[in-house]
Short mmCIF file of C-alpha atoms in Angstrom, two decimals:
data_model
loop_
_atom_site.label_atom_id
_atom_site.label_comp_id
_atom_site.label_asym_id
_atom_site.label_seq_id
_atom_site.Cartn_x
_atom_site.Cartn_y
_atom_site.Cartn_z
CA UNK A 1 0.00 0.00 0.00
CA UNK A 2 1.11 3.42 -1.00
CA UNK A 3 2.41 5.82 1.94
CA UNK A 4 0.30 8.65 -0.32
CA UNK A 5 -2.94 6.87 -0.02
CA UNK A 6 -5.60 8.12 2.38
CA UNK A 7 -7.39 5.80 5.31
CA UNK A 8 -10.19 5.12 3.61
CA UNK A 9 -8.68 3.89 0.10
CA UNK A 10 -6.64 1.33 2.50
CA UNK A 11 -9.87 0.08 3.47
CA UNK A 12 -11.64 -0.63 0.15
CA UNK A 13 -12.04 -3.59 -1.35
CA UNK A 14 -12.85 -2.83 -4.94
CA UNK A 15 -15.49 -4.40 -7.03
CA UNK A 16 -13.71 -7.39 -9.17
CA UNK A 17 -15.01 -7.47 -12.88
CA UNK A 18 -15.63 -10.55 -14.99
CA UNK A 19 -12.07 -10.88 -17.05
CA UNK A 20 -12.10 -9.16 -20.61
CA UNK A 21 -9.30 -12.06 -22.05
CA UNK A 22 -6.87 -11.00 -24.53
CA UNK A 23 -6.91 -14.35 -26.07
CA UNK A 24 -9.51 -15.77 -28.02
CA UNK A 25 -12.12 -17.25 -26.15
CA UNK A 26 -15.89 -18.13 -26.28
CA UNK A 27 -16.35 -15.10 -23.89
CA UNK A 28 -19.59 -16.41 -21.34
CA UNK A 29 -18.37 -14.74 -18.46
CA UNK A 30 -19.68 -10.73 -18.43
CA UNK A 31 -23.37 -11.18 -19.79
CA UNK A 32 -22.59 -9.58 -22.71
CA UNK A 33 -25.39 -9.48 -25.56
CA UNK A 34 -23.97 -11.82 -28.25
CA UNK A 35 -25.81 -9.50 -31.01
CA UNK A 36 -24.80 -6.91 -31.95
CA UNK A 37 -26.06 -3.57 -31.64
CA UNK A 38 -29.02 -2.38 -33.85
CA UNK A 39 -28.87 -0.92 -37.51
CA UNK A 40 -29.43 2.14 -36.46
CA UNK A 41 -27.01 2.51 -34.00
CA UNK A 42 -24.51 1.55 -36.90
CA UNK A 43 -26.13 4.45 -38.94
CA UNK A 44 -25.81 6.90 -36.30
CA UNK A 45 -22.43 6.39 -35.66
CA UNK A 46 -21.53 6.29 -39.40
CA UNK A 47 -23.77 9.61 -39.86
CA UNK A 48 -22.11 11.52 -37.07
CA UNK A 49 -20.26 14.74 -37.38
CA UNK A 50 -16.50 14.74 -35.35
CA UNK A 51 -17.27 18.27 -35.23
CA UNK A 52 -20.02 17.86 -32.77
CA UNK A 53 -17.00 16.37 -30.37
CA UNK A 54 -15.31 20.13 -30.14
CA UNK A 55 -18.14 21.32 -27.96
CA UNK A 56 -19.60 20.10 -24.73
CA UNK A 57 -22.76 17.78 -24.67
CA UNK A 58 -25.76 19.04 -23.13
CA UNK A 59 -25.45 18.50 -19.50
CA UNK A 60 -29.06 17.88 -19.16
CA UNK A 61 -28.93 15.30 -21.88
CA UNK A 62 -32.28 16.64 -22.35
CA UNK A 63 -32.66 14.52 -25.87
CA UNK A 64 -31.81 11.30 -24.59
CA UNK A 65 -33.98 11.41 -21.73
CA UNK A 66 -36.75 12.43 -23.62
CA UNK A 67 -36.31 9.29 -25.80
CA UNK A 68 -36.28 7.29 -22.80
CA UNK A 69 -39.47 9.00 -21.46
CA UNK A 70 -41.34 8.14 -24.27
CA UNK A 71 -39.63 4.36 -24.39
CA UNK A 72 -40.47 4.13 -20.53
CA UNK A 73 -44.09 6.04 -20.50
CA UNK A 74 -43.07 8.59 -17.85
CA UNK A 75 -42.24 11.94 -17.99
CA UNK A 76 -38.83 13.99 -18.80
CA UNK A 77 -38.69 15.09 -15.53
CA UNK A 78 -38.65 11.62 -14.01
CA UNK A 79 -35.66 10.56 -16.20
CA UNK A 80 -31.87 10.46 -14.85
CA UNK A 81 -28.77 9.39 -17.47
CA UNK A 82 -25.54 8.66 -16.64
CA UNK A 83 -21.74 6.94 -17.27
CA UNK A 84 -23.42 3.44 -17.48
CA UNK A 85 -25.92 2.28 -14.79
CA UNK A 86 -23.01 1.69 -12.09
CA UNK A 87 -22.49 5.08 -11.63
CA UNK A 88 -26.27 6.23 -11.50
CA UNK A 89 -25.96 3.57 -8.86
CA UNK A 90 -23.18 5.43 -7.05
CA UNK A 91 -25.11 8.28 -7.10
CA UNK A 92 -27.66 7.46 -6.07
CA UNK A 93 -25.95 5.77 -3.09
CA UNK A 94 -24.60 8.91 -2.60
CA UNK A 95 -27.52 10.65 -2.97
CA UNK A 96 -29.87 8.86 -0.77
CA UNK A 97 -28.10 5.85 1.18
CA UNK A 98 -26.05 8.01 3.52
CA UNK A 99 -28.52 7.27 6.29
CA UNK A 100 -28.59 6.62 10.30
CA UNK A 101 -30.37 3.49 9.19
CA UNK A 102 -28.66 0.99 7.77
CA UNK A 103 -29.32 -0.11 4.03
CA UNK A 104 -31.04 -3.45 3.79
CA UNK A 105 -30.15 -5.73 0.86
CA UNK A 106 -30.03 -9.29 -0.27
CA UNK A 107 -27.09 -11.22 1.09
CA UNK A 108 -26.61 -12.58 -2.87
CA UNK A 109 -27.25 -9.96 -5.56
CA UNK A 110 -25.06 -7.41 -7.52
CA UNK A 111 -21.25 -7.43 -5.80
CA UNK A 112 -21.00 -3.76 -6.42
CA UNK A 113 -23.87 -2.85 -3.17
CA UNK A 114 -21.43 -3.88 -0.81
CA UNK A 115 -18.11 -2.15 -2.74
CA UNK A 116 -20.40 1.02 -2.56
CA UNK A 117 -21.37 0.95 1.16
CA UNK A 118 -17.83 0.63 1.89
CA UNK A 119 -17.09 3.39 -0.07
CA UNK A 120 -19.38 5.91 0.86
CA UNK A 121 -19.14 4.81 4.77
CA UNK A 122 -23.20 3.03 4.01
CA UNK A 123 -24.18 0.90 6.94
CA UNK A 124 -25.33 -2.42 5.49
CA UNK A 125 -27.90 -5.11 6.74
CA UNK A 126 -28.35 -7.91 4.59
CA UNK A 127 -30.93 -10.55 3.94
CA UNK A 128 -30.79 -14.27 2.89
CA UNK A 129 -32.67 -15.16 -0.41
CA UNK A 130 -35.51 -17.60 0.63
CA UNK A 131 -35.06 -21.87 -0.09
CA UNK A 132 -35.63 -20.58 -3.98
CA UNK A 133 -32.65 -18.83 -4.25
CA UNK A 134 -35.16 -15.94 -4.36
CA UNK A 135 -34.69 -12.37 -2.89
CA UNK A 136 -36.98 -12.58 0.13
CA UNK A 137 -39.08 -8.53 0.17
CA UNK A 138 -40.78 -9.31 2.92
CA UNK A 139 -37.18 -9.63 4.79
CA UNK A 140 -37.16 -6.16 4.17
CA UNK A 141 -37.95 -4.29 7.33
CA UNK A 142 -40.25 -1.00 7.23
CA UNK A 143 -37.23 0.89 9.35
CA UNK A 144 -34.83 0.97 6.70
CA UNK A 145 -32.77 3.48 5.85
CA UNK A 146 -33.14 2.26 2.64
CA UNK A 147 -33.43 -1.04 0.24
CA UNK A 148 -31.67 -1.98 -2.73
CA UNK A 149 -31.87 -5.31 -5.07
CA UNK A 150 -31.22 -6.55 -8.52
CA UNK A 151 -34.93 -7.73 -10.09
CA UNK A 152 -34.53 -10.01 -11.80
CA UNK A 153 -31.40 -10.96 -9.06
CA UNK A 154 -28.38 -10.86 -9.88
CA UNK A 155 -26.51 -13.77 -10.43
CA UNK A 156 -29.74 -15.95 -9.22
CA UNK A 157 -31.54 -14.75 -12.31
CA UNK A 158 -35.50 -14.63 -10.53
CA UNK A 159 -38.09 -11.59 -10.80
CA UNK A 160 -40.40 -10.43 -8.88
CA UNK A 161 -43.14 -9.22 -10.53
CA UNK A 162 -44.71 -5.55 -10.84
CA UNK A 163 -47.42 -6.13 -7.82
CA UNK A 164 -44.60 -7.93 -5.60
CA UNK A 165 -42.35 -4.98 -6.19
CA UNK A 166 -45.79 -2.43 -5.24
CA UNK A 167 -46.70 -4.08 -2.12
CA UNK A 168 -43.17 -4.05 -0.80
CA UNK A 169 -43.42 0.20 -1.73
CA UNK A 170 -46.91 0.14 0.60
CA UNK A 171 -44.57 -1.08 3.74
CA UNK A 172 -41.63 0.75 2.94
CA UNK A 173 -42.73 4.31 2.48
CA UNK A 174 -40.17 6.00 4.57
CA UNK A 175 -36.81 5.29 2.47
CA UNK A 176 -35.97 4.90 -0.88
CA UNK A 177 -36.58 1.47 -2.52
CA UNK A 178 -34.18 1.29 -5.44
CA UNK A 179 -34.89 -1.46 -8.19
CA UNK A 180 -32.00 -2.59 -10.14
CA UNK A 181 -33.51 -3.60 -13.22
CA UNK A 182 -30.02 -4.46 -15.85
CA UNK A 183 -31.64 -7.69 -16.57
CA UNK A 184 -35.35 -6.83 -16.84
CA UNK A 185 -35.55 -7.39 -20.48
CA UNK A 186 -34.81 -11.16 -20.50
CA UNK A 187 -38.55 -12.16 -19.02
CA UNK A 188 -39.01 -9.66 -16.38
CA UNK A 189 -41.47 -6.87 -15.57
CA UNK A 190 -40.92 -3.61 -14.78
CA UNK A 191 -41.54 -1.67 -11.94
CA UNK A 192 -41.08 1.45 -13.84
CA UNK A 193 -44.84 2.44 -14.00
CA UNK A 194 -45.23 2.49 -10.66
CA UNK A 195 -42.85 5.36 -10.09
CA UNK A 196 -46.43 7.71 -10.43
CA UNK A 197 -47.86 5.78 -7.69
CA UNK A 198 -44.79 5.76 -4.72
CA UNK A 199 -42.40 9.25 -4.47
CA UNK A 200 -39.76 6.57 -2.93
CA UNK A 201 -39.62 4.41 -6.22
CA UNK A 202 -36.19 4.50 -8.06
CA UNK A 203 -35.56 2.47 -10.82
CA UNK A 204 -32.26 1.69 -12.54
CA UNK A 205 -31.24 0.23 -15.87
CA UNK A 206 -28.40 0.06 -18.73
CA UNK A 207 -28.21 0.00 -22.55
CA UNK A 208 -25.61 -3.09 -21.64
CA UNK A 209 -27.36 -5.79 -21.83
CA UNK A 210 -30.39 -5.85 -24.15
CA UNK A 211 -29.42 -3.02 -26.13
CA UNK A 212 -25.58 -4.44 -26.79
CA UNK A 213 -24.30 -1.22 -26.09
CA UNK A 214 -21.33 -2.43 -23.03
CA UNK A 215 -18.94 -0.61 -24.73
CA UNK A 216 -20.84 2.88 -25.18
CA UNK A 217 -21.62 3.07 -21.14
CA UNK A 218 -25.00 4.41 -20.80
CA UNK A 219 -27.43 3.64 -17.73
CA UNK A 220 -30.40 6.18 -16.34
CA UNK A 221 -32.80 6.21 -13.53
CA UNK A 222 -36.26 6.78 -13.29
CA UNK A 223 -37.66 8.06 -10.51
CA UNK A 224 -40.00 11.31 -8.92
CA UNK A 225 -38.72 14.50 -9.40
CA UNK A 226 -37.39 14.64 -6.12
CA UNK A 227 -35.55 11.68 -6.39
CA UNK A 228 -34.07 12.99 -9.92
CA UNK A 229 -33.33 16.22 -8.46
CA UNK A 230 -31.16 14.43 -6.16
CA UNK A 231 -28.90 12.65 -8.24
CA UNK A 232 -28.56 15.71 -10.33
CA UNK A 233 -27.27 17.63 -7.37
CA UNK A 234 -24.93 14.78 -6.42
CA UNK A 235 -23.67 14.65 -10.24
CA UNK A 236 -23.44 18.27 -10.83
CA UNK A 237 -21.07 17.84 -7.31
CA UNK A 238 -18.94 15.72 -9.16
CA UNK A 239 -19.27 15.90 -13.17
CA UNK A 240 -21.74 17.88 -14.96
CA UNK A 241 -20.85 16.33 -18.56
CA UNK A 242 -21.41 12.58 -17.98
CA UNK A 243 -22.99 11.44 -20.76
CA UNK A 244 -21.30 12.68 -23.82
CA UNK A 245 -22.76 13.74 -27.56
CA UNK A 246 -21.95 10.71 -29.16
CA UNK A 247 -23.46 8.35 -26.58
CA UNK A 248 -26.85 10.36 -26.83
CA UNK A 249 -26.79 10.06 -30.19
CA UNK A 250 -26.03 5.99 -30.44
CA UNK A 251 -28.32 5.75 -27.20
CA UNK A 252 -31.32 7.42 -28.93
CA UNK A 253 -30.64 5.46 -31.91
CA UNK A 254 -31.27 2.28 -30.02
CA UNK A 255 -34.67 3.05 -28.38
CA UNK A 256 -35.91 3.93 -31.81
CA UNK A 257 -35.19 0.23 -33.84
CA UNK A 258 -37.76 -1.91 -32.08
CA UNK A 259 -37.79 -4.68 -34.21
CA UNK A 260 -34.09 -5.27 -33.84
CA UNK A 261 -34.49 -4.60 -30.23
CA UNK A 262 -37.43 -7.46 -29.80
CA UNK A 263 -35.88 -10.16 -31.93
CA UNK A 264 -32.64 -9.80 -30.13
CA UNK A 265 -34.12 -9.93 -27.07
CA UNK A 266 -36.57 -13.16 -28.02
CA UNK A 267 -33.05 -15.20 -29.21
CA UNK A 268 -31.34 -14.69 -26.30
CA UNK A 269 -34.24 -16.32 -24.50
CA UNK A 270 -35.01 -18.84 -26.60
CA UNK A 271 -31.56 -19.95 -26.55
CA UNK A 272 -31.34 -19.41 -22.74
CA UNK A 273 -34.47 -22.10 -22.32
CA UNK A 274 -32.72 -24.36 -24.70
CA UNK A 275 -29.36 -24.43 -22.89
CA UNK A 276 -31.14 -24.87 -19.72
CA UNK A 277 -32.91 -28.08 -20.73
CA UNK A 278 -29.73 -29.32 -22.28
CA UNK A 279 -27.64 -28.62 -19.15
CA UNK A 280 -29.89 -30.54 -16.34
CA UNK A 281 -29.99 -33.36 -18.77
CA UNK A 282 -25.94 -33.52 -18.57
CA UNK A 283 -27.05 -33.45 -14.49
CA UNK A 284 -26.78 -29.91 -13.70
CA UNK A 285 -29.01 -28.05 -10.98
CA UNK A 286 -30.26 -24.93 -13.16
CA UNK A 287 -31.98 -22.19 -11.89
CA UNK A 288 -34.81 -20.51 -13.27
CA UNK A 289 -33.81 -17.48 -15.09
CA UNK A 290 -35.28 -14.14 -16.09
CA UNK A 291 -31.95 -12.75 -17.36
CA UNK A 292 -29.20 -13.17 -19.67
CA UNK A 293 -27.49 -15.71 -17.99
CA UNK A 294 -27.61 -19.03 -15.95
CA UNK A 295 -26.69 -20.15 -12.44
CA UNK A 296 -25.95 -23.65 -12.57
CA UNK A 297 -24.10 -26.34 -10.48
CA UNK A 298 -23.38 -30.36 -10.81
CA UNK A 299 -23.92 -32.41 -7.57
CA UNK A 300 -21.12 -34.62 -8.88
CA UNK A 301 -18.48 -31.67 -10.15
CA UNK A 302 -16.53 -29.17 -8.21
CA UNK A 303 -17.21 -25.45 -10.02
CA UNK A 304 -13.60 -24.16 -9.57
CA UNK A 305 -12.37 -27.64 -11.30
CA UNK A 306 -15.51 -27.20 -14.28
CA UNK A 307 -14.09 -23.44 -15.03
CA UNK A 308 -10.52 -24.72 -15.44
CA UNK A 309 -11.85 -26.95 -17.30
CA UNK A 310 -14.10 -25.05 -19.70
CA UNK A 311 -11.31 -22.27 -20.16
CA UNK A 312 -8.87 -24.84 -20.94
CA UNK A 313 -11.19 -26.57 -24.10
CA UNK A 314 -11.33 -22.15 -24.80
CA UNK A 315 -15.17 -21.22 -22.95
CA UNK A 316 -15.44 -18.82 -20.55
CA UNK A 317 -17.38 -18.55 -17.82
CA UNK A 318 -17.98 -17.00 -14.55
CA UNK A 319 -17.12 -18.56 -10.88
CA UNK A 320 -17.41 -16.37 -7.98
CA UNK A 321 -15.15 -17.30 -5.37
CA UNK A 322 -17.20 -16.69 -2.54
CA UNK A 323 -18.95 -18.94 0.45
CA UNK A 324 -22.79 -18.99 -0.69
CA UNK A 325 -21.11 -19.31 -4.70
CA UNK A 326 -18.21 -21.35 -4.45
CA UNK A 327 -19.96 -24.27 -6.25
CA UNK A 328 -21.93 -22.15 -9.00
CA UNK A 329 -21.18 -20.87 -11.91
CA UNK A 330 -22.88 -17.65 -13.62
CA UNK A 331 -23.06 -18.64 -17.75
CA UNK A 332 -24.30 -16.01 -19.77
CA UNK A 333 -26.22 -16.82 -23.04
CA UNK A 334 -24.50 -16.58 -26.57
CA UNK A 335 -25.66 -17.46 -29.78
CA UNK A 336 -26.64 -21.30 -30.47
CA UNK A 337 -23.03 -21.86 -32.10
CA UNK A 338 -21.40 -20.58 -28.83
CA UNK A 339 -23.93 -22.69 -26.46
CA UNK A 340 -23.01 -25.68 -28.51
CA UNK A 341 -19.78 -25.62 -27.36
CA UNK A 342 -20.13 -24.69 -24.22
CA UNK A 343 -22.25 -28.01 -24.12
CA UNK A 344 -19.48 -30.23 -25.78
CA UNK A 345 -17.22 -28.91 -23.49
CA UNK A 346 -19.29 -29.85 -20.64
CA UNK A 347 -19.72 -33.24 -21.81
CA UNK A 348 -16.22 -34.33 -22.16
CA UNK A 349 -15.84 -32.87 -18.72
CA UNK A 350 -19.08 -34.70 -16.90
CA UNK A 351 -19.03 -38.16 -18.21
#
């Protein structure tokens, strides 16, 4: 540790992301679309004057979150956009987690709540998914000083639906309730609408997943005014210019191809269902999914030894080296060419 750094940095242990190899690799590991982005995307960016890039972008982002309104069916006002959906999470941590409470979250969802609390000096209480590997709401107590999950869960893959997510808002009406919805897409529902119905609703999500837009980094929140009001005070503490001209531009792009957008979205499910039923035939315990990705295990395999194994026959996938995971790993869906082998790979390694 550096002399130069200050207490708290010695404290932090930072969030560890799934590895970006350098060599080539069937690459199962970040939950990554396998499609690419949509037509118009690839117009936009061909179309798009490197003039605009002398100038600062709005710092309202006023166009993009307009086109995100109308996607969404709220209001401009209730719209938030930012460097990719981790840091309208840190934010809004920021902006409304600070708390004499402590925040209550699952013990198993996104890694990044607990890099965050540490962070920002968040008090943390967590609660154990239920015998479904389900996040458990009514764990949640009323005297919060706030609650955050992943719906659908991250890595677990369930959803709660819309009416779960409302009847949790009637207890909790005293904090915010944040809703991290990166996965929502795959099969889930949105809680989105019911942002007009509880002031204490925030809801976050990314152009990373079902958009195939990782490498652009574009996330937003949607939320009351109030709530949007505070992350804009926290980000115009911090950076007024997050979301630059071309990202706009590519973002808005996106929300207006629908067709692309919906058949994408249908073949990464179909696939999903299809890799599920071929891996608990090879004997593996798969979880129900509403996401991009799988959580699987084999009563008669070790995980660690199965993701040697798969990177070694050149798959990639994702084991989290932690007590509640050690024997799981996270596989996120490709195309059929790339779950084939995946599955071949698995079978030379399970017989």
């Amino acid at each position: 540790m550096s002399k130069f750094w200050s207490p708290e940095v010695r404290e932090l242990t930072p969030y560890v992301p799934g590895e970006q190899p350098r060599e080539r690799l069937i690459k199962l590991n970040t939950n990554e679309n396998p499609y690419p982005p949509a037509p118009a995307v690839e117009a936009a960016l061909r179309d798009f004057s490197a003039d605009h890039l002398r100038r600062y972008p709005d710092p309202t982002s006023f166009a993009l979150r307009e086109a995100l309104a109308e996607e969404l069916g709220v209001d401009t006002a209730e719209v938030f956009v930012g460097n990719g959906s981790d840091e309208v999470l840190a934010l809004a941590f920021q902006a409304f987690f600070r708390q004499p409470r402590p925040l209550s979250m699952p013990t198993i969802s996104y890694s990044f709540y607990p890099v965050y609390c540490r962070l920002y000096g968040v008090e943390r209480r967590t609660h154990p998914l239920d015998d479904q590997w389900r996040v458990d709401l009514d764990a949640f107590p009323t005297d919060a000083g706030g609650v955050i999950f992943a719906n659908p869960n991250a890595p677990t893959g369930h959803g709660h639906g819309r009416e779960a997510v409302a009847e949790l808002l009637e207890r909790i009406t005293d904090s915010v309730v944040l809703v991290d919805e990166a996965y929502v897409d795959f099969g889930g529902e949105s809680a989105a609408p019911l942002v007009e119905r509880f002031p204490n609703l925030l809801v976050t999500g990314t152009f990373s997943k079902s958009r195939s837009l990782a490498g652009l980094r574009l996330g937003y929140a949607v939320g009351s005014r109030e709530l949007i009001e505070g992350l804009e005070r926290v980000k115009d503490s911090f950076n007024s210019y997050p979301v630059d001209s071309l990202a706009s531009a590519l973002g808005i792009a996106s929300l207006g191809d629908h067709e692309h957008f919906d058949a994408c979205r249908e073949a990464v499910i179909t696939t999903r269902e299809r890799t599920r039923v071929r891996l608990e035939t090879l004997g593996f315990q798969v979880l129900p999914s509403q996401t991009n990705f799988l959580l699987v295990s084999h009563p008669e395999h070790d995980a660690a030894q199965l993701f040697v194994g798969l990177r070694e026959r050149g798959v990639l996938v994702r084991h989290f080296n932690t007590d509640a995971l050690r024997n799981q790993l996270r596989i996120s869906i490709g195309t059929d060419d790339e779950m084939d082998s995946l599955i071949e790979a698995l079978e030379s390694l399970c017989r």
